[in-house]
PDB file of C-alpha atoms in Angstrom:
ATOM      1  CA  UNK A 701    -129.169  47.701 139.693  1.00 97.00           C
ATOM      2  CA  UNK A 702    -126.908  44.927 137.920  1.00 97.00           C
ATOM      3  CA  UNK A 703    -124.164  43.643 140.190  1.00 98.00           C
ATOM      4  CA  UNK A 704    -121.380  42.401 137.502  1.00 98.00           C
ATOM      5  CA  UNK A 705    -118.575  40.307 138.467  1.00 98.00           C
ATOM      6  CA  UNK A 706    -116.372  39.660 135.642  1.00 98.00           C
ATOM      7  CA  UNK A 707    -114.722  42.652 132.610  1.00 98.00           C
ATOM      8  CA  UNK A 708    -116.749  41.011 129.856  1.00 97.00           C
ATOM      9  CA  UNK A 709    -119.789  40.838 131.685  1.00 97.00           C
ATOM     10  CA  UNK A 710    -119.553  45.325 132.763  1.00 97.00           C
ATOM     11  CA  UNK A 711    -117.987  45.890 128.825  1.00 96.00           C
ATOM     12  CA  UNK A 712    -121.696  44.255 127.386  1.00 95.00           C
ATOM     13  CA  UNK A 713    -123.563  45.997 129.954  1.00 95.00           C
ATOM     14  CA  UNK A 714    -122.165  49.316 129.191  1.00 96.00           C
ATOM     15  CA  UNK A 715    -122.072  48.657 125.124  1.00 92.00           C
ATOM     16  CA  UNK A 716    -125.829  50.077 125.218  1.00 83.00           C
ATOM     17  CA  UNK A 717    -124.991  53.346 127.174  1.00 84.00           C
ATOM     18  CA  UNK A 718    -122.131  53.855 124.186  1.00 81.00           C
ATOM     19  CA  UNK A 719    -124.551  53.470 121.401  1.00 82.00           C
ATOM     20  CA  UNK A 720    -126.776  56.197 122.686  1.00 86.00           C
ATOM     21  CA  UNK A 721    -123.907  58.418 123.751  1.00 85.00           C
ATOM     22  CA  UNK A 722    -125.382  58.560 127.478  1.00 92.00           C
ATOM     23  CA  UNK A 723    -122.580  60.035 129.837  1.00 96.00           C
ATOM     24  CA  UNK A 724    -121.476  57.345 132.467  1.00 97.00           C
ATOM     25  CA  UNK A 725    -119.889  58.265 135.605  1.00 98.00           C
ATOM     26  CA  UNK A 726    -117.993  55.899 137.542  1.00 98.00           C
ATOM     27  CA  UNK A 727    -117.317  56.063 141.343  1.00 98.00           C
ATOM     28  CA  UNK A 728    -114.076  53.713 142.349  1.00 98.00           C
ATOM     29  CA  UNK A 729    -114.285  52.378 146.047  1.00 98.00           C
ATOM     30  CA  UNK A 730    -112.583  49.713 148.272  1.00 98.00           C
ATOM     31  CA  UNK A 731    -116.420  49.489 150.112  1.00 98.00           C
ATOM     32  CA  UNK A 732    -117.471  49.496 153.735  1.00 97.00           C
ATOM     33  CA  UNK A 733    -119.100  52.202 152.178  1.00 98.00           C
ATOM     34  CA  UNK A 734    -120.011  55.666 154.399  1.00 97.00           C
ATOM     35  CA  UNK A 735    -121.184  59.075 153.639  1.00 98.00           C
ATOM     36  CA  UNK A 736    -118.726  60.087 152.024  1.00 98.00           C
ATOM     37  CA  UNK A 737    -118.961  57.456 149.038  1.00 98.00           C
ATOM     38  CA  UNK A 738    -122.639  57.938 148.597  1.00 98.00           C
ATOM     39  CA  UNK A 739    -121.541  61.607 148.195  1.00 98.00           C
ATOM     40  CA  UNK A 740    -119.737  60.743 145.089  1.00 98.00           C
ATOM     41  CA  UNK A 741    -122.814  58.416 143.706  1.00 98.00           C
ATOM     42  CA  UNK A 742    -124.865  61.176 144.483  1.00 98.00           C
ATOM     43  CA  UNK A 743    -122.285  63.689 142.181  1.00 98.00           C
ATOM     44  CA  UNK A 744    -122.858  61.050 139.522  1.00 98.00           C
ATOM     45  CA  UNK A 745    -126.212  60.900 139.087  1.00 98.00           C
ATOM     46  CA  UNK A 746    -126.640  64.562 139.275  1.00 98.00           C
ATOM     47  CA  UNK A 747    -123.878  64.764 136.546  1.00 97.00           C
ATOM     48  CA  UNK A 748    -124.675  61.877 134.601  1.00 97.00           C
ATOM     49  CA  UNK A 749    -127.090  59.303 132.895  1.00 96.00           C
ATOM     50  CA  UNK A 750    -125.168  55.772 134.107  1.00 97.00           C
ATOM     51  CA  UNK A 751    -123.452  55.540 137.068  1.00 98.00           C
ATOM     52  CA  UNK A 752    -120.980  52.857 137.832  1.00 98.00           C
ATOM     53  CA  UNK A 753    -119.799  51.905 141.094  1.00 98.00           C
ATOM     54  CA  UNK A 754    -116.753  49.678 142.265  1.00 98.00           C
ATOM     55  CA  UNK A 755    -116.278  47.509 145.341  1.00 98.00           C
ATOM     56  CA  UNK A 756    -112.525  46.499 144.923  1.00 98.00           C
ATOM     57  CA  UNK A 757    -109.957  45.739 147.747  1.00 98.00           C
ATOM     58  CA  UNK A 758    -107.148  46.762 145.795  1.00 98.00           C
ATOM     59  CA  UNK A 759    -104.215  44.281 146.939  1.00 97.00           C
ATOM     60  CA  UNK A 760    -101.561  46.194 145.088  1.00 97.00           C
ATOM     61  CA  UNK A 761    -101.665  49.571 146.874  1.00 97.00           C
ATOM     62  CA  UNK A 762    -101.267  47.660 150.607  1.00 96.00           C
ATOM     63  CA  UNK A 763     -97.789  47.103 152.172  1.00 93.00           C
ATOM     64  CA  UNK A 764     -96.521  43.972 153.133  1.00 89.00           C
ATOM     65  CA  UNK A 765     -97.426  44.674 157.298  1.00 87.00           C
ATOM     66  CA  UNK A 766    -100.589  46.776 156.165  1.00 94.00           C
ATOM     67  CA  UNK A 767    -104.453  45.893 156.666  1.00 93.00           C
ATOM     68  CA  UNK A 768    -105.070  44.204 153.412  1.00 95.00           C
ATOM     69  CA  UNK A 769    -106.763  41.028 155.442  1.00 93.00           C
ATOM     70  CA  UNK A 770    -108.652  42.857 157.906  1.00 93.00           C
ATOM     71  CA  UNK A 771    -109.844  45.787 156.030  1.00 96.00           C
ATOM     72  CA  UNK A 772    -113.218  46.005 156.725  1.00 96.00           C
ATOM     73  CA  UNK A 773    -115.411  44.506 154.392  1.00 96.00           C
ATOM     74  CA  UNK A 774    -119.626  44.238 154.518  1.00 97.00           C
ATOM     75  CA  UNK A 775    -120.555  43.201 150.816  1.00 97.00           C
ATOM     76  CA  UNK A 776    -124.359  42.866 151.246  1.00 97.00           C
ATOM     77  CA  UNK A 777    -124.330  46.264 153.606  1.00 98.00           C
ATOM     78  CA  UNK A 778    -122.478  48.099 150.479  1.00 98.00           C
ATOM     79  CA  UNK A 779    -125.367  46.315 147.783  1.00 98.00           C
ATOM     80  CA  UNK A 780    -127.801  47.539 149.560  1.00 98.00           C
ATOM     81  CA  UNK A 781    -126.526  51.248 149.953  1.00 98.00           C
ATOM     82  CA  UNK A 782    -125.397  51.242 146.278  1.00 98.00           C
ATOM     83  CA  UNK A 783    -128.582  49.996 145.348  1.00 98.00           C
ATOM     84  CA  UNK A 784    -130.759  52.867 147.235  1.00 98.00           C
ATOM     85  CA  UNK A 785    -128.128  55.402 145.983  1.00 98.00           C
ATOM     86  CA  UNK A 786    -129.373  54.817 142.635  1.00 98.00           C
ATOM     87  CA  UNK A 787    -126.367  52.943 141.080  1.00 98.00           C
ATOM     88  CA  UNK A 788    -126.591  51.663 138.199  1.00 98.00           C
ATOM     89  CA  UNK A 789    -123.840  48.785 137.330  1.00 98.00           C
ATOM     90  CA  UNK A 790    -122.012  47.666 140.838  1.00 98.00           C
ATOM     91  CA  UNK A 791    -118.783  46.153 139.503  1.00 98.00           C
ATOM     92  CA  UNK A 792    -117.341  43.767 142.177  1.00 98.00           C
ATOM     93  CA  UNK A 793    -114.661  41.852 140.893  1.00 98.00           C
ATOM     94  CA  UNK A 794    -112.232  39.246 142.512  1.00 97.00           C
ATOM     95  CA  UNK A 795    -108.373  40.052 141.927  1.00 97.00           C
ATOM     96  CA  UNK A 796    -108.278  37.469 140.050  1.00 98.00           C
ATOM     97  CA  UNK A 797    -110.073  39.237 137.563  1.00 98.00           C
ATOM     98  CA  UNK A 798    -107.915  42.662 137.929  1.00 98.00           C
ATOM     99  CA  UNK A 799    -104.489  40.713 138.194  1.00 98.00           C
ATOM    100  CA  UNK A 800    -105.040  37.094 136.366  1.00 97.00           C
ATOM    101  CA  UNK A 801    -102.052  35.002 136.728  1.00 96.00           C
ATOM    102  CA  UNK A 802     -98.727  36.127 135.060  1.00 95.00           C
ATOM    103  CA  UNK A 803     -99.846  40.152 135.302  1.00 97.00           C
ATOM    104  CA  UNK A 804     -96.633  42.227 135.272  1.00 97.00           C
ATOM    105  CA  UNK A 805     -97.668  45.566 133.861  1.00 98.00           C
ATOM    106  CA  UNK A 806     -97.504  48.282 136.733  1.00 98.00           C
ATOM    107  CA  UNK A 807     -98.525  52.305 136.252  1.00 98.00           C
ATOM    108  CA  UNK A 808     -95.193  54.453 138.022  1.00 97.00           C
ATOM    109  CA  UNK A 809     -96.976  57.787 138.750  1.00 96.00           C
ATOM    110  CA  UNK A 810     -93.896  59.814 139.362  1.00 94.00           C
ATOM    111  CA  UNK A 811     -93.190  62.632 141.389  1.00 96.00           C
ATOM    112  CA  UNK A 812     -96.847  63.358 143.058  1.00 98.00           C
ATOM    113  CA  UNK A 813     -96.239  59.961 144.433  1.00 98.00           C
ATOM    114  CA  UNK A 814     -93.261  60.683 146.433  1.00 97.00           C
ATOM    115  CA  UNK A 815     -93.961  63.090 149.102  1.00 98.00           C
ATOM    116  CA  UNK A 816     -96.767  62.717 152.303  1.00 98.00           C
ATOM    117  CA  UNK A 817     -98.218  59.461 152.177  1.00 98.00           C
ATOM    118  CA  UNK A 818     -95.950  58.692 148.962  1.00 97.00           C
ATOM    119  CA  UNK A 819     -92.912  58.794 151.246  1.00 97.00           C
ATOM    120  CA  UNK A 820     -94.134  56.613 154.463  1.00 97.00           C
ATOM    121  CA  UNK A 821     -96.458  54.049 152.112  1.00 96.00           C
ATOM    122  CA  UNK A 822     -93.757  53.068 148.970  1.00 94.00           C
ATOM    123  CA  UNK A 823     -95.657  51.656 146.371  1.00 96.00           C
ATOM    124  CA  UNK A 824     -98.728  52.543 147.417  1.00 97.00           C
ATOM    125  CA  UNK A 825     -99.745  55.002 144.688  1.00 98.00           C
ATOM    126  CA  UNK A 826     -97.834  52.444 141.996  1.00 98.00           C
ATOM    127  CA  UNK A 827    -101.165  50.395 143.123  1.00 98.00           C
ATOM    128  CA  UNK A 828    -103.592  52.972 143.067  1.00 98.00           C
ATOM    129  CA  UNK A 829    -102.719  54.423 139.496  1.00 98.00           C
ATOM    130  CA  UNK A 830    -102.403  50.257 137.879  1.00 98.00           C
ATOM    131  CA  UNK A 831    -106.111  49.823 139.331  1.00 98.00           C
ATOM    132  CA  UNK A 832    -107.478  53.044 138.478  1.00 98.00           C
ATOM    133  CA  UNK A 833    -105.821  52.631 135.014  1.00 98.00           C
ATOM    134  CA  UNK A 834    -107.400  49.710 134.522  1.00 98.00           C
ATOM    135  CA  UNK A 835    -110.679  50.271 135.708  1.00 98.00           C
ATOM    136  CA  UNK A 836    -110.623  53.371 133.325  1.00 98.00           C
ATOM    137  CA  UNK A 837    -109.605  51.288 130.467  1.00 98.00           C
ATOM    138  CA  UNK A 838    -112.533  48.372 131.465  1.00 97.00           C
ATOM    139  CA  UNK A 839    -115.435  50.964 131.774  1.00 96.00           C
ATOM    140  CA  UNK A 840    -114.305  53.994 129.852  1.00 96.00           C
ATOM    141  CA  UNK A 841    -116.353  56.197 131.728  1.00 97.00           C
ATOM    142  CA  UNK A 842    -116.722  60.051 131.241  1.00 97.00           C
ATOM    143  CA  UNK A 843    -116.644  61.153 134.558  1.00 98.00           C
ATOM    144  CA  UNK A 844    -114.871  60.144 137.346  1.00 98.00           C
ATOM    145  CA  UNK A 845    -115.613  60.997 141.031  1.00 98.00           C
ATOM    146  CA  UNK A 846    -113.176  61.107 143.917  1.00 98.00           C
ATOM    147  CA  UNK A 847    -113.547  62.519 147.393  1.00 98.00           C
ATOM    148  CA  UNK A 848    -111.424  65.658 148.760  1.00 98.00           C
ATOM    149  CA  UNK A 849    -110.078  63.700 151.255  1.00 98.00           C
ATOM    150  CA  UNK A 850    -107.693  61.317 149.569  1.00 98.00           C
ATOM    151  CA  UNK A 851    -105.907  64.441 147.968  1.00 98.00           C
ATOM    152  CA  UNK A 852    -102.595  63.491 146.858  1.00 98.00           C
ATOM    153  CA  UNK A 853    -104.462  60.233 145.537  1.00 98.00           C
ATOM    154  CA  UNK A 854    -106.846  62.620 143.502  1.00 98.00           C
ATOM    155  CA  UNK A 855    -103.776  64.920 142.161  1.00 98.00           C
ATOM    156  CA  UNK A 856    -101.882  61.258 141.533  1.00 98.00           C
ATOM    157  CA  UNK A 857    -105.245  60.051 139.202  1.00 98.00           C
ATOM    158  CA  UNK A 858    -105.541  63.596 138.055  1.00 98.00           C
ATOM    159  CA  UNK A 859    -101.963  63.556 136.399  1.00 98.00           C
ATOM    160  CA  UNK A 860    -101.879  59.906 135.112  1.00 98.00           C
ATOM    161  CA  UNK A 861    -105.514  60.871 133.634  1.00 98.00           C
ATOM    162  CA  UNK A 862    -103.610  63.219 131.885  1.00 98.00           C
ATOM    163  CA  UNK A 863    -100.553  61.803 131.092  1.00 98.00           C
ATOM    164  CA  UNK A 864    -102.251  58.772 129.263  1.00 98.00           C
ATOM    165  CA  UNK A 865    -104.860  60.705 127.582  1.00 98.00           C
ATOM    166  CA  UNK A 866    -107.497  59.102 129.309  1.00 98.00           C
ATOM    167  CA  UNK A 867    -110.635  61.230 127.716  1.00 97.00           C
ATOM    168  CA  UNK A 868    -112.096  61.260 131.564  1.00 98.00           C
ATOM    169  CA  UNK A 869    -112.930  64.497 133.865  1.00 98.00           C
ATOM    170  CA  UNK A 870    -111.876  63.886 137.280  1.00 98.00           C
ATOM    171  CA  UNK A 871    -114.153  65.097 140.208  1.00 98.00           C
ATOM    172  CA  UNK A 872    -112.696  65.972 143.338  1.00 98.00           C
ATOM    173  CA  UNK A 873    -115.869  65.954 145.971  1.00 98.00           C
ATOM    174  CA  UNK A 874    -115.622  68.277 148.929  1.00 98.00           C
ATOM    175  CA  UNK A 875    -114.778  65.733 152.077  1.00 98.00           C
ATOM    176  CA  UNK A 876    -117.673  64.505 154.102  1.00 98.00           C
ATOM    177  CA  UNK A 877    -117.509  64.973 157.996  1.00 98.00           C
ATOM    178  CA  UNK A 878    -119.278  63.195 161.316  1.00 97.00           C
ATOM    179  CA  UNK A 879    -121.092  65.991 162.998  1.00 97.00           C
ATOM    180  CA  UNK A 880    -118.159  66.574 165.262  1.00 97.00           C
ATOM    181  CA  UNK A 881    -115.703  66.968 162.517  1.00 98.00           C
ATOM    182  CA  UNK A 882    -113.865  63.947 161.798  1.00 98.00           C
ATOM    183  CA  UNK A 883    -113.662  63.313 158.132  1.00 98.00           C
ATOM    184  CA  UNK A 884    -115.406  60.330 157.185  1.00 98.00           C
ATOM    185  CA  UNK A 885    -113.391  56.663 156.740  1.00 98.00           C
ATOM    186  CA  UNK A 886    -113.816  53.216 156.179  1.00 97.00           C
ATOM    187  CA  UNK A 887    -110.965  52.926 158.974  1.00 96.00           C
ATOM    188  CA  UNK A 888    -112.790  54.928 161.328  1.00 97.00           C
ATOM    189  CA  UNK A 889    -114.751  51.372 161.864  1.00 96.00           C
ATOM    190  CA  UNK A 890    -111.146  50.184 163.618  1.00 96.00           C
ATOM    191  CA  UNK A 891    -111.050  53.531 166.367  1.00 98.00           C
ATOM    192  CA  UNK A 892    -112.065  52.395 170.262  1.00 98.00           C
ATOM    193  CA  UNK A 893    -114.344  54.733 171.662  1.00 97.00           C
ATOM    194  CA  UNK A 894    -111.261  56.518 173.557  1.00 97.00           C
ATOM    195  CA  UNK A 895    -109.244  56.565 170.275  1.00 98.00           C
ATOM    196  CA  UNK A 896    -112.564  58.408 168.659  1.00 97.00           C
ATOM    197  CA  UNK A 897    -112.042  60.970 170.646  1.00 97.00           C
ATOM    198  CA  UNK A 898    -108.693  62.008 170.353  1.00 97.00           C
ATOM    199  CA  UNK A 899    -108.899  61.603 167.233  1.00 98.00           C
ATOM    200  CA  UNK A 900    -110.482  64.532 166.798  1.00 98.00           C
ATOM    201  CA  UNK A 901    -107.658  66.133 167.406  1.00 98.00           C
ATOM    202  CA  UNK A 902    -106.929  65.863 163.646  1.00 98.00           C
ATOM    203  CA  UNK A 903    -109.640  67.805 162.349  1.00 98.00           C
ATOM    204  CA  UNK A 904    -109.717  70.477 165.522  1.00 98.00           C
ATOM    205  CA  UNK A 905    -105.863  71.074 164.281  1.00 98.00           C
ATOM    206  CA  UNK A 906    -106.710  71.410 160.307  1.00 98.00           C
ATOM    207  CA  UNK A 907    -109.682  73.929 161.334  1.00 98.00           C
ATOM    208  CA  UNK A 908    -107.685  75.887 163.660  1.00 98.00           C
ATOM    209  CA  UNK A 909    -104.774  76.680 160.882  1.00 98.00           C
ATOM    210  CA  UNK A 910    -107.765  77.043 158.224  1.00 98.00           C
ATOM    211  CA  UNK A 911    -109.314  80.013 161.094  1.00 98.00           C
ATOM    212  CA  UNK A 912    -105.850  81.415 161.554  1.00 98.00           C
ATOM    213  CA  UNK A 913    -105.416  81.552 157.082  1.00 97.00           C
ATOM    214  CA  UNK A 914    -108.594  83.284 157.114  1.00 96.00           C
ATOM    215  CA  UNK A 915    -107.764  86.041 159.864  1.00 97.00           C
ATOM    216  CA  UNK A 916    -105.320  87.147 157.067  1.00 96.00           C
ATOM    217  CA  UNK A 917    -101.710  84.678 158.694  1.00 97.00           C
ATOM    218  CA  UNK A 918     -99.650  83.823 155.794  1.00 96.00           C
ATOM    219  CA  UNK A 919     -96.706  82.523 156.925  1.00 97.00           C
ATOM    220  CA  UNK A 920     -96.124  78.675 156.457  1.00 97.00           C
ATOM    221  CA  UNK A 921     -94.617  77.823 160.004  1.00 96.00           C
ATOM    222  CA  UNK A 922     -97.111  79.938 161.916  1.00 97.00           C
ATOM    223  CA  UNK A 923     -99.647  78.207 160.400  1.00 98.00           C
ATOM    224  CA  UNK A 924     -98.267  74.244 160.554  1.00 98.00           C
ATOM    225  CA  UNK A 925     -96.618  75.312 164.900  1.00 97.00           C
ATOM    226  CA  UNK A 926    -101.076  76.779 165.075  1.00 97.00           C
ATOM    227  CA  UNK A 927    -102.128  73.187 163.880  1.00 98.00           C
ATOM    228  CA  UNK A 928     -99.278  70.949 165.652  1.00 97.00           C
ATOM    229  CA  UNK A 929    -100.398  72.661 168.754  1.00 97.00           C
ATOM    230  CA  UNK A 930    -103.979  70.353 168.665  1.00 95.00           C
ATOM    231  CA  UNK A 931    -102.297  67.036 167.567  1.00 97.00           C
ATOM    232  CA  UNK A 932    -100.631  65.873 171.078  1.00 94.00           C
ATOM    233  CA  UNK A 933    -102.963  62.901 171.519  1.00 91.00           C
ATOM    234  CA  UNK A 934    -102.287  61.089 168.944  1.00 95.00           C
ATOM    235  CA  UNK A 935     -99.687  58.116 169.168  1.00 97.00           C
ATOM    236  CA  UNK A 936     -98.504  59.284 165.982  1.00 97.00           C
ATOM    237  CA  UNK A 937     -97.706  62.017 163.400  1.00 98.00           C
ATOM    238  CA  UNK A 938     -96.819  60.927 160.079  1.00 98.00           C
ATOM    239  CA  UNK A 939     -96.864  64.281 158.250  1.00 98.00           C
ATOM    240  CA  UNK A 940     -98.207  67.778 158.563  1.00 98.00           C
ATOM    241  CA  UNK A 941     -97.446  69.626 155.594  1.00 98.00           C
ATOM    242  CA  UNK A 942     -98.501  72.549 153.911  1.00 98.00           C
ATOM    243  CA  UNK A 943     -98.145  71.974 150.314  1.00 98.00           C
ATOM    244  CA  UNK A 944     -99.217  73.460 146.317  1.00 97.00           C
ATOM    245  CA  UNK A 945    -101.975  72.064 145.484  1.00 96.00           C
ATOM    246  CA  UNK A 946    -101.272  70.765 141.778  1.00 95.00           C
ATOM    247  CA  UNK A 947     -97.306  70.223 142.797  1.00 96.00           C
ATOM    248  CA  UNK A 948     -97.532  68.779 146.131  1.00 98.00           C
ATOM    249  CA  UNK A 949     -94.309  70.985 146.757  1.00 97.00           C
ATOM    250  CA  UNK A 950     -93.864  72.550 150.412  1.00 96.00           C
ATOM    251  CA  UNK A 951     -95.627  75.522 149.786  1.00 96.00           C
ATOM    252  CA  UNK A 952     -93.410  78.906 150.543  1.00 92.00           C
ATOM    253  CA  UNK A 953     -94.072  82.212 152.412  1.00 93.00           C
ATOM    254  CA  UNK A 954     -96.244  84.302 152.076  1.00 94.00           C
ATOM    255  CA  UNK A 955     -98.361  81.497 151.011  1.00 94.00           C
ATOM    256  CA  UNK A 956    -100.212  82.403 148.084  1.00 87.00           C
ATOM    257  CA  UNK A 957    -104.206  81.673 146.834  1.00 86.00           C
ATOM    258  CA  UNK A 958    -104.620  78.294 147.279  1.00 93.00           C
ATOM    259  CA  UNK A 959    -102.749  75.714 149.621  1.00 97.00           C
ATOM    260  CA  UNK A 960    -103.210  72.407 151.686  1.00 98.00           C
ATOM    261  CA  UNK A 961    -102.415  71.637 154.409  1.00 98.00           C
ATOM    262  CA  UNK A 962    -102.347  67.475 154.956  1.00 98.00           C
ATOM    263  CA  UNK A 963    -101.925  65.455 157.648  1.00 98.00           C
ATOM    264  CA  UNK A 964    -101.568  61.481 158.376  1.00 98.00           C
ATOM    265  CA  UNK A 965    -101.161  60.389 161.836  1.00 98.00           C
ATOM    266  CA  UNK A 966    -101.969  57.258 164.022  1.00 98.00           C
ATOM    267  CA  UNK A 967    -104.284  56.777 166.673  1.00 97.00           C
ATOM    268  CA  UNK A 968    -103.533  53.586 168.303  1.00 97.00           C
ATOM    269  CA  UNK A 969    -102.632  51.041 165.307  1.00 96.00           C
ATOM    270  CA  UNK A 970    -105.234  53.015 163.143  1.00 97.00           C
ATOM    271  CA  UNK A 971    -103.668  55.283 160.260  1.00 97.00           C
ATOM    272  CA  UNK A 972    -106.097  58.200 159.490  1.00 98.00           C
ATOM    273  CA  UNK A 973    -105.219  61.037 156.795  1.00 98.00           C
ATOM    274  CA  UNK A 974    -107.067  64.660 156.313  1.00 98.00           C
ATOM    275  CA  UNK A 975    -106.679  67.946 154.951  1.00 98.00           C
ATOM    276  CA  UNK A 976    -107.867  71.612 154.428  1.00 98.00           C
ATOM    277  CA  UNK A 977    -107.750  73.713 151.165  1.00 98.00           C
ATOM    278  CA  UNK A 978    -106.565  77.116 152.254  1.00 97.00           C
ATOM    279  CA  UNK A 979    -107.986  79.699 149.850  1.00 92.00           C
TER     280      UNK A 979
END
């Protein structure tokens, strides 16, 4: 595995893979990598010949009272794992080298950024579509892989993808879960052994409504009162929203083939977000 630092440096590396038209798959991440993540590596080297992997703390898509100096971070821990995974380029740049000095040219993903997180975390999704952009632009890839759980951030890169013309498939990878349910998170790392386990709560709520869908309910508010029902220990709920999938619109009764239903809530002064695909 080459671990490349700097945009010249990845564009040489990759100028090989483009000559003999190898398919290169490229797996974005922030590290503190988990189970989850090494899901997506594993996607890409099913799917293709190269895979690229990104440790990048993405300044732009944290708030101005948000965890951008604490996020957890464990560089030679997420070498190692990328390494083992079979990665192939590990692109770990400083944001120096994403944002050099006098950088003023920001992505505005529209109305998928506006609702759910969109409309509790301004700006947030601004960030995420600039650094995705950009990676995108850097590497080029063919694939790109991007886990379930960060939905509205998958149907955000998903729409600039094709907005731009960006010649990329997107992956969505089914979320990956602890054995008790909790979907897997580099912020889980912040929970105290109590907050664990009410935070359960979230996913015990999500599968209860996803139970209920399947017993043949169809109406929206029976559905979200079924999940709201499970989510009394947490400190507190953002959102919980059943929504269409591609228009992250409130979805409308009788719900129809395919919906999710989101959630973002606190436990303690950790913010955790999961969904279910109803279908």
């Amino acid at each position: 595995m080459q671990t490349i630092t700097t945009i010249t440096e990845l564009r040489h590396a990759l100028a090989e893979s483009r000559k003999t038209d190898r398919c290169v798959g490229f797996v974005p991440t922030m590290g503190y990598l988990h189970d989850g993540h090494l899901a997506l590596l594993r996607e890409s080297r099913i799917r293709c010949h190269v895979t690229v992997a990104s440790i990048f703390v993405n300044p732009t898509q944290f708030g101005p009272t948000e965890d951008l100096s604490t996020y957890p971070r464990d560089f030679l821990r997420d070498e190692t794992l990328c390494s083992a995974a079979g990665v192939d380029i590990l692109f770990t740049p400083d944001a120096g080298e994403i944002y050099p000095a006098h950088f003023t040219t920001f992505v505005e993903p529209g109305e998928l950024a506006r609702p759910l997180c969109g409309a509790f975390r301004p700006g947030q999704f601004r960030g995420v579509a600039t650094v995705v952009c950009k990676l995108f632009n850097i590497m080029q890839p063919d694939f790109a892989f991007f886990g379930q759980k960060d939905f509205q951030q998958c149907a955000v890169v998903r729409s600039m993808s094709a907005d731009l013309d960006f010649p990329i498939e997107i992956v969505t990878v089914p979320t990956v879960r602890e054995p008790d349910g909790l979907a897997m998170s580099s912020r889980n790392k912040y929970l105290t052994s109590d907050e664990r386990k009410r935070a359960l709560a979230i996913s015990r709520a999500l599968f209860t409504a996803e139970a209920a869908f399947r017993a043949g309910e169809r109406e929206a508010k029976r559905l979200t009162d079924t999940a709201r029902r499970h989510l009394t220990e947490l400190d507190q709920l953002q959102y919980l929203e059943l929504v269409d999938p591609d228009s992250l619109e409130p979805a409308t009764s009788p719900l129809g083939r395919r919906t999710v239903l989101c959630v973002a809530a606190y436990i303690g002064s950790t913010r955790l977000i999961d969904n279910v695909i109803l279908t």
